[in-house]
Coordinates of C-alpha atoms in Angstrom, one line a residue:
I3 CA -33.5 28.6 -23.7
P4 CA -30.1 28.1 -21.8
L5 CA -30.0 25.6 -18.9
G6 CA -31.1 26.8 -15.8
Q7 CA -33.3 29.3 -17.3
T8 CA -35.4 30.7 -14.0
P9 CA -39.2 29.4 -14.5
G10 CA -41.8 31.7 -16.0
S11 CA -43.4 33.1 -19.0
Y12 CA -41.7 35.0 -21.4
W13 CA -42.5 36.9 -24.5
S14 CA -40.9 38.4 -27.8
H15 CA -41.8 40.1 -30.9
I16 CA -41.4 38.3 -34.3
I17 CA -41.2 40.5 -37.1
A18 CA -41.4 39.1 -40.7
E19 CA -40.3 41.9 -43.5
T20 CA -40.2 41.8 -47.2
T21 CA -38.9 44.2 -49.9
N22 CA -42.2 44.9 -51.6
A23 CA -45.1 44.0 -49.4
G24 CA -44.2 45.6 -45.8
D25 CA -44.0 43.6 -42.7
D26 CA -46.1 41.6 -39.9
T27 CA -45.4 41.3 -36.6
T28 CA -46.7 38.7 -34.0
I29 CA -45.8 37.7 -30.2
M30 CA -44.1 34.6 -29.4
N31 CA -45.1 33.3 -25.4
V32 CA -42.7 31.0 -24.0
T33 CA -43.4 29.2 -20.7
V34 CA -40.4 27.9 -18.7
P35 CA -41.8 25.2 -16.4
T36 CA -40.0 24.5 -12.9
N37 CA -37.3 21.8 -13.2
R38 CA -36.2 20.3 -9.9
S39 CA -34.1 17.4 -11.5
W40 CA -30.7 16.7 -10.0
I41 CA -28.0 13.6 -10.3
R42 CA -25.6 12.0 -8.2
I43 CA -22.8 9.9 -8.5
P44 CA -21.6 7.0 -8.1
I45 CA -24.6 4.5 -7.5
N46 CA -22.4 2.3 -5.6
F47 CA -18.8 2.5 -3.7
G48 CA -18.5 -1.3 -3.7
D49 CA -16.7 -2.8 -0.8
T50 CA -14.5 -1.1 1.9
L51 CA -12.3 -2.7 4.4
A52 CA -13.3 -1.2 7.8
P53 CA -11.0 -2.9 10.5
L54 CA -12.2 -3.0 14.2
G55 CA -11.6 0.0 16.2
T56 CA -10.7 2.4 13.1
S57 CA -12.0 5.4 11.3
G58 CA -11.6 6.0 7.8
S59 CA -12.8 7.2 4.2
V60 CA -15.5 5.5 1.9
G61 CA -15.8 8.3 -0.8
Q62 CA -17.3 11.4 -2.0
I63 CA -20.8 11.5 -3.6
Y64 CA -21.1 14.0 -6.3
I65 CA -24.7 16.0 -6.4
K66 CA -25.5 18.4 -9.2
N67 CA -28.7 20.4 -9.6
I68 CA -29.3 20.3 -13.2
G69 CA -32.7 22.1 -12.8
N70 CA -33.7 25.5 -13.0
V71 CA -34.3 26.2 -9.0
R72 CA -32.5 25.9 -5.7
L73 CA -32.8 22.6 -4.3
D74 CA -32.7 21.7 -0.3
F75 CA -31.5 18.6 0.9
E76 CA -31.1 16.2 3.6
V77 CA -28.9 13.3 3.6
F78 CA -29.5 10.0 5.8
R79 CA -27.0 7.3 6.6
S80 CA -26.7 3.9 7.8
T81 CA -25.0 2.6 11.1
Y82 CA -21.4 3.2 11.4
I83 CA -21.3 6.0 8.6
T84 CA -20.8 9.4 9.3
L85 CA -21.5 12.1 6.7
S86 CA -20.2 16.2 5.7
P87 CA -22.5 17.9 5.3
S88 CA -26.1 16.2 6.5
S89 CA -28.0 19.1 5.0
F90 CA -27.4 21.5 2.5
S91 CA -28.8 23.7 -0.6
I92 CA -27.3 23.8 -4.2
Q93 CA -28.2 26.5 -6.4
K94 CA -29.7 25.8 -10.1
Q95 CA -26.7 24.4 -12.4
I96 CA -24.2 23.8 -9.4
E97 CA -22.8 20.9 -8.0
R98 CA -21.2 19.9 -4.5
N99 CA -19.8 16.9 -2.6
V100 CA -20.8 14.9 0.4
T101 CA -18.0 13.2 2.1
V102 CA -19.0 9.8 3.5
N103 CA -16.7 8.1 6.1
F104 CA -16.9 5.4 8.6
S105 CA -16.0 4.8 12.2
V106 CA -16.5 1.1 13.4
P107 CA -16.4 0.3 17.0
D108 CA -14.0 -2.6 18.5
T109 CA -17.5 -3.9 19.3
A110 CA -18.9 -4.3 16.4
T111 CA -20.0 -7.8 14.7
E112 CA -17.6 -8.6 11.9
G113 CA -18.8 -9.6 8.6
L114 CA -20.1 -7.7 5.4
L115 CA -22.7 -4.8 6.5
A116 CA -24.9 -3.6 3.7
S117 CA -24.6 0.3 4.1
T118 CA -26.7 3.0 2.6
V119 CA -26.3 7.0 1.9
T120 CA -29.7 8.4 1.0
M121 CA -30.2 12.0 -0.2
K122 CA -33.6 13.4 0.2
A123 CA -34.8 16.7 -1.6
K124 CA -36.9 18.5 1.1
E125 CA -40.5 19.0 -0.1
E126 CA -41.5 22.4 -1.8
D127 CA -44.4 24.7 -0.9
D128 CA -44.9 26.3 -4.4
G129 CA -45.0 23.0 -6.5
P130 CA -44.2 19.3 -6.9
N131 CA -41.2 17.7 -5.4
A132 CA -37.9 17.3 -7.0
N133 CA -37.3 14.6 -9.5
P134 CA -36.2 11.9 -8.6
Y135 CA -37.4 12.6 -4.8
T136 CA -34.8 10.5 -3.0
Q137 CA -31.6 8.6 -4.5
E138 CA -29.3 6.0 -3.1
T139 CA -25.7 5.3 -3.0
N140 CA -25.0 1.6 -1.5
F141 CA -21.7 0.0 -0.4
N142 CA -20.4 -2.6 2.0
L143 CA -18.3 -2.2 4.9
N144 CA -16.2 -5.1 5.3
I145 CA -16.0 -5.5 9.0
T146 CA -13.1 -7.4 10.3
N147 CA -10.1 -7.8 12.6
P148 CA -7.2 -8.2 10.2
P149 CA -3.7 -9.8 11.3
P150 CA -1.0 -7.4 12.7
A151 CA 1.4 -6.0 10.0
I152 CA 5.0 -6.9 10.4
S153 CA 7.4 -4.9 8.8
D154 CA 11.4 -3.7 9.2
I155 CA 12.4 -7.0 10.3
Y156 CA 16.3 -7.2 11.2
A157 CA 18.7 -9.5 13.3
E158 CA 22.0 -8.0 14.3
P159 CA 24.2 -9.9 13.8
R160 CA 23.0 -12.2 10.8
N161 CA 25.3 -15.1 11.6
F162 CA 26.1 -16.3 15.1
E163 CA 27.1 -19.0 17.2
I164 CA 24.1 -20.6 18.9
L165 CA 24.5 -20.5 22.9
Y166 CA 27.6 -18.2 22.9
E167 CA 26.6 -14.8 21.2
S168 CA 24.3 -12.3 21.8
V169 CA 21.9 -11.4 18.7
T170 CA 19.2 -8.4 18.8
I171 CA 16.3 -8.9 16.7
G172 CA 13.4 -6.4 16.0
A173 CA 10.5 -5.7 13.9
T174 CA 7.6 -2.9 13.7
I175 CA 4.5 -4.6 14.4
T176 CA 1.1 -2.5 13.7
D177 CA -2.5 -3.4 14.5
N178 CA -5.8 -2.0 14.8
Y179 CA -5.6 -2.8 18.6
D180 CA -2.6 -2.8 20.5
V181 CA -0.2 -5.3 20.1
D182 CA -0.4 -8.0 22.7
R183 CA 2.7 -9.8 22.3
A184 CA 5.2 -11.0 19.9
W185 CA 7.8 -13.8 19.8
I186 CA 10.4 -15.6 17.3
N187 CA 11.2 -19.1 16.4
I188 CA 14.6 -19.6 15.5
S189 CA 15.5 -23.0 13.7
Q190 CA 19.1 -24.3 13.8
P191 CA 20.5 -25.7 10.5
N192 CA 19.8 -29.1 11.6
G193 CA 16.1 -28.4 12.0
T194 CA 15.9 -28.2 15.7

C-alpha cells in the first residue's frame, strides 16, 4: 500500500491458475485506516541571543504530514515570539515550514527566557485526533544588553607631537540603542 493511500476499504480478485486442474478465484479485502501522523523538526533551537530593543530570527520549524488525510494546525507561542504562519493546513505527505522570530522590547528583563512554540492539530469531527495531538519546540532567548561594537578605528596622523599638532581620531560605534557618548584615552610614552 503506497504512503498516503486514502483511507477506505479496497478489494481485488486473487486468481490461481494451473495447467491441468483449472483455476480458482477469491476476493481480497483490504482496509486502510485513517492515519493522522505528523512530525516536526527541530525539538530544540538551543539559545538565541536577543539584545534588548531588537528583532531577529530564531529559525524554521519543519512540519510534515506523514499520514493519509489533510491535517489542520494552530501554532502557539511564548512571550516576545512571532510566528508565520500561525495556522495552516497540510495535505497528506506534504511538508511546510513555520518561521519563528523574536522581538524584544527595550523594557524587557535581562536573562534567559525559556520559550516554547506549540504546534497543535485541530480536532476532527469524523474520527480520532492527530497522532501526536501536540508537539513543542523549545529554546531560550538570551535577553541581554550587549556592549557597543567598535570598528574601523583610525587616527591621522599616526605620529604627532603632543600639544603642537592636531589629530583626527574616529571609529564606527554601533549599539542596539543609540550611542550615548564616546571618549578616548591618550597615553604618552612616559605613561602619563
